mmCIF file of C-alpha atoms and ligand atoms in Angstrom:
data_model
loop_
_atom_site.group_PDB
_atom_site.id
_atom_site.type_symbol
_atom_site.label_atom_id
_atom_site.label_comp_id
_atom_site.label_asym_id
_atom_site.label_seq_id
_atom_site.Cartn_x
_atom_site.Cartn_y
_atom_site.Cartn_z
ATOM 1 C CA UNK A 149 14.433 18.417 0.062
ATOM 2 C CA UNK A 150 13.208 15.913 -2.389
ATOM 3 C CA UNK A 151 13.337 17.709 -6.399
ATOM 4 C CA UNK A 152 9.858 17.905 -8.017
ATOM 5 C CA UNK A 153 9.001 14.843 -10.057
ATOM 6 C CA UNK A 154 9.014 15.376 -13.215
ATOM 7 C CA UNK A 155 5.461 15.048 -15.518
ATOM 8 C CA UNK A 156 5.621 12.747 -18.456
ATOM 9 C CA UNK A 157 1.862 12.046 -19.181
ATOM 10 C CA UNK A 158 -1.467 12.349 -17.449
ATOM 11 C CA UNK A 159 -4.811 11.176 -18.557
ATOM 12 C CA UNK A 160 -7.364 13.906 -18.779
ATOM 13 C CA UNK A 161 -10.094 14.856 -16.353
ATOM 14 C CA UNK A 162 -8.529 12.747 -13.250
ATOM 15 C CA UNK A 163 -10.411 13.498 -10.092
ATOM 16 C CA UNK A 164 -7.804 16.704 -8.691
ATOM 17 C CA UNK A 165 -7.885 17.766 -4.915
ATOM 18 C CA UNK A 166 -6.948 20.842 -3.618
ATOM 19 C CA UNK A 167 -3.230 19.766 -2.610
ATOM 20 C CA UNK A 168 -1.243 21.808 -0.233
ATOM 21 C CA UNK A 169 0.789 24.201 -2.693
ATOM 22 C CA UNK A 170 4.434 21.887 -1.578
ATOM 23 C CA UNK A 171 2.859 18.767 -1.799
ATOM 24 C CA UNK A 172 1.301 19.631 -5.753
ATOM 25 C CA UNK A 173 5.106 21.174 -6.414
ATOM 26 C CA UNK A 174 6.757 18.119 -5.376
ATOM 27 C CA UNK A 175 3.865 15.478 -6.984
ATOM 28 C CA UNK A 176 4.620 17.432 -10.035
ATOM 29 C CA UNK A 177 0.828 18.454 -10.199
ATOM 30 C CA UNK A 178 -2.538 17.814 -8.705
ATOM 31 C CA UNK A 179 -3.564 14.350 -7.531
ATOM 32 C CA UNK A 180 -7.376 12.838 -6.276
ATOM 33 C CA UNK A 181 -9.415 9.848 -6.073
ATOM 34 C CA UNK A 182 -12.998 8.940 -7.181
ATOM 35 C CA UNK A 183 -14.811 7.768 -4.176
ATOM 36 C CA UNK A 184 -14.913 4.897 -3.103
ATOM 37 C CA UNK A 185 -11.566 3.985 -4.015
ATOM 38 C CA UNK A 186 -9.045 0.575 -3.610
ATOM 39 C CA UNK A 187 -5.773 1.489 -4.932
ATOM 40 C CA UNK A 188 -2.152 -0.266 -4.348
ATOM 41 C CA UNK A 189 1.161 1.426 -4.009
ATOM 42 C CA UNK A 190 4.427 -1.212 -4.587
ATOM 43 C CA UNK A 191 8.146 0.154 -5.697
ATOM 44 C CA UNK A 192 9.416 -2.683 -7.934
ATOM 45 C CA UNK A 193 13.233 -3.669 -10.013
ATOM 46 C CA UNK A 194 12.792 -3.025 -13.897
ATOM 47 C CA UNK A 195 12.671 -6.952 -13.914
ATOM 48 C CA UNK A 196 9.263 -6.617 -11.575
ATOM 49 C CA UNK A 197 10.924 -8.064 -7.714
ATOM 50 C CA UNK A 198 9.571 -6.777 -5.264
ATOM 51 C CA UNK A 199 11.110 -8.060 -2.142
ATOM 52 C CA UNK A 200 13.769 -10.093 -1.552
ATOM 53 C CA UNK A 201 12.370 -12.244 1.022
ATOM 54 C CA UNK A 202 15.688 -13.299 3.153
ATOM 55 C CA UNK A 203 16.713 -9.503 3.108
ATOM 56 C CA UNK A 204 15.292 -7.861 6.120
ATOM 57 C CA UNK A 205 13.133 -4.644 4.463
ATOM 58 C CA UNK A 206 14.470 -5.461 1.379
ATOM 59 C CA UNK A 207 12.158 -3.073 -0.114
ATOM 60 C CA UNK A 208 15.022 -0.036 0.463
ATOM 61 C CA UNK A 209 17.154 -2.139 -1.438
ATOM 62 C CA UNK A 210 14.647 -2.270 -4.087
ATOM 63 C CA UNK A 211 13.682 1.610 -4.031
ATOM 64 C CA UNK A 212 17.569 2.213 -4.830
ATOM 65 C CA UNK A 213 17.485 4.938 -2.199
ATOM 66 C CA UNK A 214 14.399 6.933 -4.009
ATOM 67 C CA UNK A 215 13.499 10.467 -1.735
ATOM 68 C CA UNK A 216 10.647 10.774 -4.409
ATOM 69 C CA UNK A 217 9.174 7.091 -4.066
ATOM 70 C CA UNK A 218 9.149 8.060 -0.103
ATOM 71 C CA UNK A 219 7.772 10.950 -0.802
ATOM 72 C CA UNK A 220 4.902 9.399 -3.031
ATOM 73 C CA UNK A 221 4.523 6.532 -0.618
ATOM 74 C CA UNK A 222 3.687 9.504 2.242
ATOM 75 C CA UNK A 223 1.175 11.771 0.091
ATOM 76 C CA UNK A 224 -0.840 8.363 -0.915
ATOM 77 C CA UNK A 225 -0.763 7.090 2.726
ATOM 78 C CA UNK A 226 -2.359 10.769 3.204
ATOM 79 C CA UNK A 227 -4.881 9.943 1.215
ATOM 80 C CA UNK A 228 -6.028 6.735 2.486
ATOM 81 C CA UNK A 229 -8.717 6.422 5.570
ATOM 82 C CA UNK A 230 -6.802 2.941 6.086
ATOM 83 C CA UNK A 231 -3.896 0.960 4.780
ATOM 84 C CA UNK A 232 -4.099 -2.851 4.848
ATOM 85 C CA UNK A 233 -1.217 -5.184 4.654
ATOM 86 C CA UNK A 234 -0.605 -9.177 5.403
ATOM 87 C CA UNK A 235 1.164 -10.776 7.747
ATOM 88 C CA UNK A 236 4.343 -11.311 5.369
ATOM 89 C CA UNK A 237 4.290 -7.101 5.180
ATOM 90 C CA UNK A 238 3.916 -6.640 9.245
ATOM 91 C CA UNK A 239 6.920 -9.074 9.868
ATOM 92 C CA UNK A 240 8.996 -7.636 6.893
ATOM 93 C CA UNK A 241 8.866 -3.824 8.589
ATOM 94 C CA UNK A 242 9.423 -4.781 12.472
ATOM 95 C CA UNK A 243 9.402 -1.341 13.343
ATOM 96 C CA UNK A 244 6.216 0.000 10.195
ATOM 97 C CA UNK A 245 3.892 2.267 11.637
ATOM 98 C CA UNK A 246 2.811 2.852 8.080
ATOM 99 C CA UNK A 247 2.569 6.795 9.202
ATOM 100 C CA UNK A 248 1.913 8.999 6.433
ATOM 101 C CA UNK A 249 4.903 11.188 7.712
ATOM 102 C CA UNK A 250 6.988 8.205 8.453
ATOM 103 C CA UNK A 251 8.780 7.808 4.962
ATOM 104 C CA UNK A 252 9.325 11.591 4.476
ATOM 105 C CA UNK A 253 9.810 13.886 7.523
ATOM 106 C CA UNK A 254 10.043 17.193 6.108
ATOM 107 C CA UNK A 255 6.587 16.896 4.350
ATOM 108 C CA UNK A 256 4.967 16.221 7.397
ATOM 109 C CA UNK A 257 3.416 19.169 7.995
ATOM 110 C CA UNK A 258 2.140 19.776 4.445
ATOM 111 C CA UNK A 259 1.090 15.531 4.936
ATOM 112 C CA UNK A 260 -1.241 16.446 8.022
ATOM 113 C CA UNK A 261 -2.662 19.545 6.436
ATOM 114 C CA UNK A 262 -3.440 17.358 3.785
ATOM 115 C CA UNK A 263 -5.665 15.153 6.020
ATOM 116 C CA UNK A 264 -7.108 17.949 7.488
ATOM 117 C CA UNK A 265 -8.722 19.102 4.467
ATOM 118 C CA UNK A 266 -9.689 15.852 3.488
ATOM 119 C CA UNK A 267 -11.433 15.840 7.089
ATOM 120 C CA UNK A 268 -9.615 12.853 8.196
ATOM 121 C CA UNK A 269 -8.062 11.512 11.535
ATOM 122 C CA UNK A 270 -4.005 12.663 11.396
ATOM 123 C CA UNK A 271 -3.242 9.154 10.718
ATOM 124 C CA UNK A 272 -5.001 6.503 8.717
ATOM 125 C CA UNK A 273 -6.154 3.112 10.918
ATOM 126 C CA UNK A 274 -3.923 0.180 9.576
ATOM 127 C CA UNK A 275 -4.990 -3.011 8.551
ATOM 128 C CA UNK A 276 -3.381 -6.546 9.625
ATOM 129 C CA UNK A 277 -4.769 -9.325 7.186
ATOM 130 C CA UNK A 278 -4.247 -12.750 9.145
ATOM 131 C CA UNK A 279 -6.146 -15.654 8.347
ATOM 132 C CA UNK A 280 -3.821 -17.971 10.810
ATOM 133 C CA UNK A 281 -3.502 -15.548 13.339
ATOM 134 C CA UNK A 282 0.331 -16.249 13.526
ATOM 135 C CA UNK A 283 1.314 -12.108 13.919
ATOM 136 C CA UNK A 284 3.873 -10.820 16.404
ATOM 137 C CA UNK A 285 1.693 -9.321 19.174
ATOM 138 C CA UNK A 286 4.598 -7.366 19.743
ATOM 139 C CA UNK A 287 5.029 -5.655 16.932
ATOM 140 C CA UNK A 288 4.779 -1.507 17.867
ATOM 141 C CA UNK A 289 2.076 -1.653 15.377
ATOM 142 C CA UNK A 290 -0.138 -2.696 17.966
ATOM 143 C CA UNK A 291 0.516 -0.698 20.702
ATOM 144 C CA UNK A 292 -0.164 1.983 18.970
ATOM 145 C CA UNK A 293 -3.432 0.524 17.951
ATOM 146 C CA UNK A 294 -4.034 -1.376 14.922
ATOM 147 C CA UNK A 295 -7.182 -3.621 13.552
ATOM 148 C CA UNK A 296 -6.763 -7.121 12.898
ATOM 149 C CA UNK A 297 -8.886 -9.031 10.461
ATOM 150 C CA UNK A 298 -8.092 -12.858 10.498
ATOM 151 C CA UNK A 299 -10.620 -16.089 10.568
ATOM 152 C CA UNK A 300 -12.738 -17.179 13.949
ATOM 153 C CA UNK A 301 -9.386 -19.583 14.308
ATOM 154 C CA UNK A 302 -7.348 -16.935 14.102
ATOM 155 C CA UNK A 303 -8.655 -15.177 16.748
ATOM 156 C CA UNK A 304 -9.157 -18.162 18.895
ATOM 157 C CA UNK A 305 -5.072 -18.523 18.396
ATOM 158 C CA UNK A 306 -4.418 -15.003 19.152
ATOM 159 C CA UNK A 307 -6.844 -14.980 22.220
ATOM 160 C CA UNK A 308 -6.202 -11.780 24.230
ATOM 161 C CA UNK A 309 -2.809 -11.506 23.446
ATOM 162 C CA UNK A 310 -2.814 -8.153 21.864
ATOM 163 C CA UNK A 311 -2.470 -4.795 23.557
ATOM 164 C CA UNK A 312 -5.643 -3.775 24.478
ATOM 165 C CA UNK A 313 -5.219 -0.583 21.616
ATOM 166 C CA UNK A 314 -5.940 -2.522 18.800
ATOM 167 C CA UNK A 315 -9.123 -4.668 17.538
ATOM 168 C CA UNK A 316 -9.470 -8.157 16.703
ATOM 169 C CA UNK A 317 -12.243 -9.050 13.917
ATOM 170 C CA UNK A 318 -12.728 -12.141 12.944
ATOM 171 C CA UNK A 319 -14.649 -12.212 9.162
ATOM 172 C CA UNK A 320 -15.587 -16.070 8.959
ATOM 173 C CA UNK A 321 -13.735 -19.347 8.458
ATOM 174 C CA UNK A 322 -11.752 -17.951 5.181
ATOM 175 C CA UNK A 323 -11.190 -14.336 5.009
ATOM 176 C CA UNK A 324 -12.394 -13.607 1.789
ATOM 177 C CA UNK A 325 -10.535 -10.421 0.672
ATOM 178 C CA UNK A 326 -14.481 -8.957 -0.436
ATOM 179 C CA UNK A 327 -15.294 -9.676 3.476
ATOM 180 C CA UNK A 328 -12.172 -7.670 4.726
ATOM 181 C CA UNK A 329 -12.842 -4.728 1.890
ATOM 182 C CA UNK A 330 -16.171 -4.970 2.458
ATOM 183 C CA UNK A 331 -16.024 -4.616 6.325
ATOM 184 C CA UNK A 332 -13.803 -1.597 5.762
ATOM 185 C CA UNK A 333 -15.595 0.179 3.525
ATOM 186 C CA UNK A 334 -18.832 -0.237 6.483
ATOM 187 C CA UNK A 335 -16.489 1.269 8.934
ATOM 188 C CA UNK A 336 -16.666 4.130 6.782
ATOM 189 C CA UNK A 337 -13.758 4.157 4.899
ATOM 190 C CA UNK A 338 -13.685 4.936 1.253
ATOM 191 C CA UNK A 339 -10.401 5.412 0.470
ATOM 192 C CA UNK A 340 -8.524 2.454 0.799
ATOM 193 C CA UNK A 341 -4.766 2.154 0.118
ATOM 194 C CA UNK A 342 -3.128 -1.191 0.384
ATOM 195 C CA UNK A 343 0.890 -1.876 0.197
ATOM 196 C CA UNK A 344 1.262 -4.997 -0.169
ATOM 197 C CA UNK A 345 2.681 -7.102 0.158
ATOM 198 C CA UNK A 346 2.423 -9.137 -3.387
ATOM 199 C CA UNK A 347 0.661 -12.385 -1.887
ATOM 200 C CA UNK A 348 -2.052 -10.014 -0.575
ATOM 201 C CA UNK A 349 -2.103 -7.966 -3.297
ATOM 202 C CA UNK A 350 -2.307 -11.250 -5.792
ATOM 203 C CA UNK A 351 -5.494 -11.684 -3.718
ATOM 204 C CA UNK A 352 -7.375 -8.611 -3.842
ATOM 205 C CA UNK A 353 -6.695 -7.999 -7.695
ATOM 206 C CA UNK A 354 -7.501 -12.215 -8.081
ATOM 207 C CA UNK A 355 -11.150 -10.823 -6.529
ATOM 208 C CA UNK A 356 -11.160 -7.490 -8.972
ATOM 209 C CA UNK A 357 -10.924 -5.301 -5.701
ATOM 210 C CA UNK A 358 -8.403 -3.299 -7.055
ATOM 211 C CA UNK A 359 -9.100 -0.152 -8.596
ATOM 212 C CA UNK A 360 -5.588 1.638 -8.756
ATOM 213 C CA UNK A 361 -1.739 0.718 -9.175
ATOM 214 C CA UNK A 362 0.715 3.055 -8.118
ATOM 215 C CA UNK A 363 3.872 1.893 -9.244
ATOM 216 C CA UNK A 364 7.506 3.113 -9.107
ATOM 217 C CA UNK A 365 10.208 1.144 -11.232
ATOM 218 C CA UNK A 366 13.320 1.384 -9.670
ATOM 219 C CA UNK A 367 16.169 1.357 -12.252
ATOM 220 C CA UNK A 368 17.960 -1.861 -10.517
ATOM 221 C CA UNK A 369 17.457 -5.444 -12.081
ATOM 222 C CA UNK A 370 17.165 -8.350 -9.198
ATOM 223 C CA UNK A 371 17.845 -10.806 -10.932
ATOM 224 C CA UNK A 372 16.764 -15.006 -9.868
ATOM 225 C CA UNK A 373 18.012 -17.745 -9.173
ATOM 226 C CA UNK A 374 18.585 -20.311 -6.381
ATOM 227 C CA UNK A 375 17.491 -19.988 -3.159
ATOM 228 C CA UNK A 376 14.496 -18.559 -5.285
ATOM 229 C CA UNK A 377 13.478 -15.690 -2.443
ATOM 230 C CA UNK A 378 12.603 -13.413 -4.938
ATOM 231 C CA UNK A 379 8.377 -12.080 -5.063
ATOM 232 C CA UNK A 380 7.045 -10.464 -7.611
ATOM 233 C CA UNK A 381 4.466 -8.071 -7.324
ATOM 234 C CA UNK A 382 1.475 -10.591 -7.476
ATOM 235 C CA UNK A 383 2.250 -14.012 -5.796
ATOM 236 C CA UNK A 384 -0.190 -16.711 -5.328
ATOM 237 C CA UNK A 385 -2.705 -15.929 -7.924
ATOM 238 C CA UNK A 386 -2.436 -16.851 -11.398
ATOM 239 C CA UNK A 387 -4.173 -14.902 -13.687
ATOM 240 C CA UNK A 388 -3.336 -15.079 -17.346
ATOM 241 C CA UNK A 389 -4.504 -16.347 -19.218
ATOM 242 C CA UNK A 390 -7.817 -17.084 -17.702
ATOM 243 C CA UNK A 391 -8.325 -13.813 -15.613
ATOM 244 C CA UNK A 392 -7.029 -10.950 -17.717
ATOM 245 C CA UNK A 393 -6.433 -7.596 -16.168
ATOM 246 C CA UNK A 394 -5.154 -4.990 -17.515
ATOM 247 C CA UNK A 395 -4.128 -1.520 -16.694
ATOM 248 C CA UNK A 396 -4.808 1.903 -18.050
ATOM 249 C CA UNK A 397 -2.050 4.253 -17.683
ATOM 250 C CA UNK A 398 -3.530 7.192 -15.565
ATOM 251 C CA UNK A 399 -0.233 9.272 -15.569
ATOM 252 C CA UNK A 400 3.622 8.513 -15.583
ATOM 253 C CA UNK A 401 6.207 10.730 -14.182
ATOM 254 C CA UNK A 402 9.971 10.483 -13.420
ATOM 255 C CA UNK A 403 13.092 11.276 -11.593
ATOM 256 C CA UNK A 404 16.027 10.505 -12.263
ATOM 257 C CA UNK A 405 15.983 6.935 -13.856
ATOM 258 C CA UNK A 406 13.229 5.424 -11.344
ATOM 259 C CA UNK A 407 9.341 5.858 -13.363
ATOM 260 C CA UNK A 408 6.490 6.913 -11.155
ATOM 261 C CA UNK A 409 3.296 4.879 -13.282
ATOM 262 C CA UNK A 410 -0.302 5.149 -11.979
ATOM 263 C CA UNK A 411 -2.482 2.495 -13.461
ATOM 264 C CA UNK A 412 -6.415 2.051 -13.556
ATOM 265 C CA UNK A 413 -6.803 -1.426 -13.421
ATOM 266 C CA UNK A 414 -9.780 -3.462 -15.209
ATOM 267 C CA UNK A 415 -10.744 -6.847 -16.230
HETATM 268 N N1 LIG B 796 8.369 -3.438 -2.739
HETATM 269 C C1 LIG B 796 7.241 -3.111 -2.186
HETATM 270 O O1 LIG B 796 6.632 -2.097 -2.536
HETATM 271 C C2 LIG B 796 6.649 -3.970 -1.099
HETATM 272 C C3 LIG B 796 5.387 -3.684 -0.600
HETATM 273 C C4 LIG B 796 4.865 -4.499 0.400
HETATM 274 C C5 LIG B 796 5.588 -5.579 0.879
HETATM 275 N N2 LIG B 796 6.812 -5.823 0.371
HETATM 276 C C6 LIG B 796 7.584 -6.959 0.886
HETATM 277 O O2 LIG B 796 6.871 -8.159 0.590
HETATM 278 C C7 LIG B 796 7.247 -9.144 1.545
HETATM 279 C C8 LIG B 796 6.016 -9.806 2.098
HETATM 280 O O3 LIG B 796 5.233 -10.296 1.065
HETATM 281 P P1 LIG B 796 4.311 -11.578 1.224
HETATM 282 O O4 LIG B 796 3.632 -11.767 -0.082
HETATM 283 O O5 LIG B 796 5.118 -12.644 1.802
HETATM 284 O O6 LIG B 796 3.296 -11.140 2.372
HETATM 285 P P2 LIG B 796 1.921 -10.369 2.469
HETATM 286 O O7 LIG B 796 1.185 -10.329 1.182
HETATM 287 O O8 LIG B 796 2.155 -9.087 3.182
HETATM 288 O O9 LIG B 796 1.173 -11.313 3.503
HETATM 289 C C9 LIG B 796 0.779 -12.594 3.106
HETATM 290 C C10 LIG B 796 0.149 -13.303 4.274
HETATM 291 O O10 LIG B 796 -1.011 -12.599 4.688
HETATM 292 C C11 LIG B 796 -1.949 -13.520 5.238
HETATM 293 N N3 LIG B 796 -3.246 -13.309 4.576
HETATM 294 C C12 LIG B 796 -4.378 -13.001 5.189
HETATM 295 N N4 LIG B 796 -5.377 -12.826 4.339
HETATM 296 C C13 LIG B 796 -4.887 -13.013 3.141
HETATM 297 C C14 LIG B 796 -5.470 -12.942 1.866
HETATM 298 N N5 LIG B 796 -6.751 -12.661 1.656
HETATM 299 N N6 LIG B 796 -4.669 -13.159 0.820
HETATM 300 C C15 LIG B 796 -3.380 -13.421 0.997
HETATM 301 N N7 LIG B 796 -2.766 -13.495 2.195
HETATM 302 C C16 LIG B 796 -3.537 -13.297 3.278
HETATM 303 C C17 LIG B 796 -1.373 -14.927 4.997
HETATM 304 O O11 LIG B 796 -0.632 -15.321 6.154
HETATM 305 P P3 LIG B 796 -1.253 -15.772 7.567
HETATM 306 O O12 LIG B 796 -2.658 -16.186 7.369
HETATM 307 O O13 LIG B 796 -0.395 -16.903 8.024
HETATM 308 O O14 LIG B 796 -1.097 -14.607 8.466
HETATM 309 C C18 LIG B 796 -0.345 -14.694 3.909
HETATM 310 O O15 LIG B 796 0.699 -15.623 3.921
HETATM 311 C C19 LIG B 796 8.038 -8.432 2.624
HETATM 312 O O16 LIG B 796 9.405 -8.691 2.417
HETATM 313 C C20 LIG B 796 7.736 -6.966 2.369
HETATM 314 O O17 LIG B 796 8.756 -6.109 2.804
HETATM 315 C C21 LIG B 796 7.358 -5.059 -0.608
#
């Protein structure tokens, strides 16, 4: 069993829900969100790579073998009425189901009561961003049902090639990331939790949908170089110096030597 993470700091007056008494013992304290709610959970090297694009799920490389960052990335899954990733994310996890229990087995029980007093579905729906349409239909992810939000051609290129358990929306000739938030949130979803990956993130913080940044710092540097198949955690979307956002520290906590940082993030 994972050990308790340790509390460093915490802003006062965060929004607190009524945690099952393992899951507030191993989060190191209560945790909640403001409604409605975009937030973003990414594990990242101290020099800020987050995947290692030639490495198949190079992201367990990155969390340095971190129980408590799988942990963490199952209580905020728990949280979320969806989770919405890109295309890069779905082919980078061939076998992601993006199940709150998925990451750590032995909280799943405390995981589902979780959802059950947040009066949510035992899983949350997942999210496929697509604008091209190029996804693997066969991807598990879809036959266990997953929605896909991509451009009219993207649907015209995926046709009715997906298993009949997931849904195909197409949201315009662009797919503006405010469309695809926007859409969710009239599904009825308030709670939104996206991982990644950093070109979609880049995207919804380049549009100030962002409202939260989980982030755990591994303590391994990835170094660059060539081939350059390094991402950061934002890709594709410049901001400074013309869009500046910033983050407030919301609370920091530790095990080990990998941080645990939630950030508010504003522009
Ligand atoms: N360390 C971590 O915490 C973490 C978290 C998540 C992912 N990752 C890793 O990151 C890598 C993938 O990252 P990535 O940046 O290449 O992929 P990504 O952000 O998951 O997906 C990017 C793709 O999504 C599609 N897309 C649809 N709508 C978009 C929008 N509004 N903005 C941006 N893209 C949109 C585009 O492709 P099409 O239109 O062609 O479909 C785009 O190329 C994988 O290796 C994954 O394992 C790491």
């Amino acid at each position: 069993m994972v050990s308790p993470l340790d509390l460093l700091f915490e802003s006062e007056g965060l929004p607190s829900f009524d945690l099952p008494d393992e899951l507030a013992r191993l989060y190191g304290g209560p945790l909640g969100f403001a409604t409605p709610r975009l937030y973003a959970n990414f594990v990242s090297t101290l020099d800020g790579v987050v995947a290692i694009s030639s490495v198949p799920e190079s992201n367990k490389i990155i969390a340095a073998g971190s129980e408590a960052d799988r942990f963490l990335i199952g209580l905020l899954r728990a949280f979320a009425g969806v989770i919405v990733v890109g295309s890069g994310t779905l082919h980078g996890s061939p076998k992601g189901l993006w199940a709150p229990d998925g990451p750590y087995p032995a909280a799943g029980d405390a995981l589902a009561e979780l959802r059950r007093r947040l009066s949510l579905p035992f899983e949350p729906e997942v999210a496929i961003l697509t604008r091209s349409g190029s996804v693997d239909v066969d991807h598990p992810v879809f036959e266990k049902g997953a929605l896909v939000l991509t451009t009219i051609w993207g649907k015209a290129v995926l046709g009715a090639r997906l298993p009949a358990a997931s849904t195909i929306v197409a949201l315009g000739e662009e797919l503006d990331p405010r469309e695809a938030v926007a859409w969710l949130r009239e599904r009825g979803h308030s709670l939104v939790l996206t991982e990644g990956g950093p070109t979609v993130f880049g995207s919804l913080v380049a549009a100030g949908l962002v409202d939260e940044l989980f982030l755990t710092v591994s303590p391994l540097l990835a170094g660059r170089g060539e081939p350059d198949d390094r991402l950061q955690l934002i890709e594709d979307a410049p901001l400074l110096p013309d869009a500046g956002v910033r983050g407030r520290l919301l609370s920091a906590r530790a095990q080990g030597s990998h941080l645990f940082l939630r950030y508010e993030l504003t522009r």
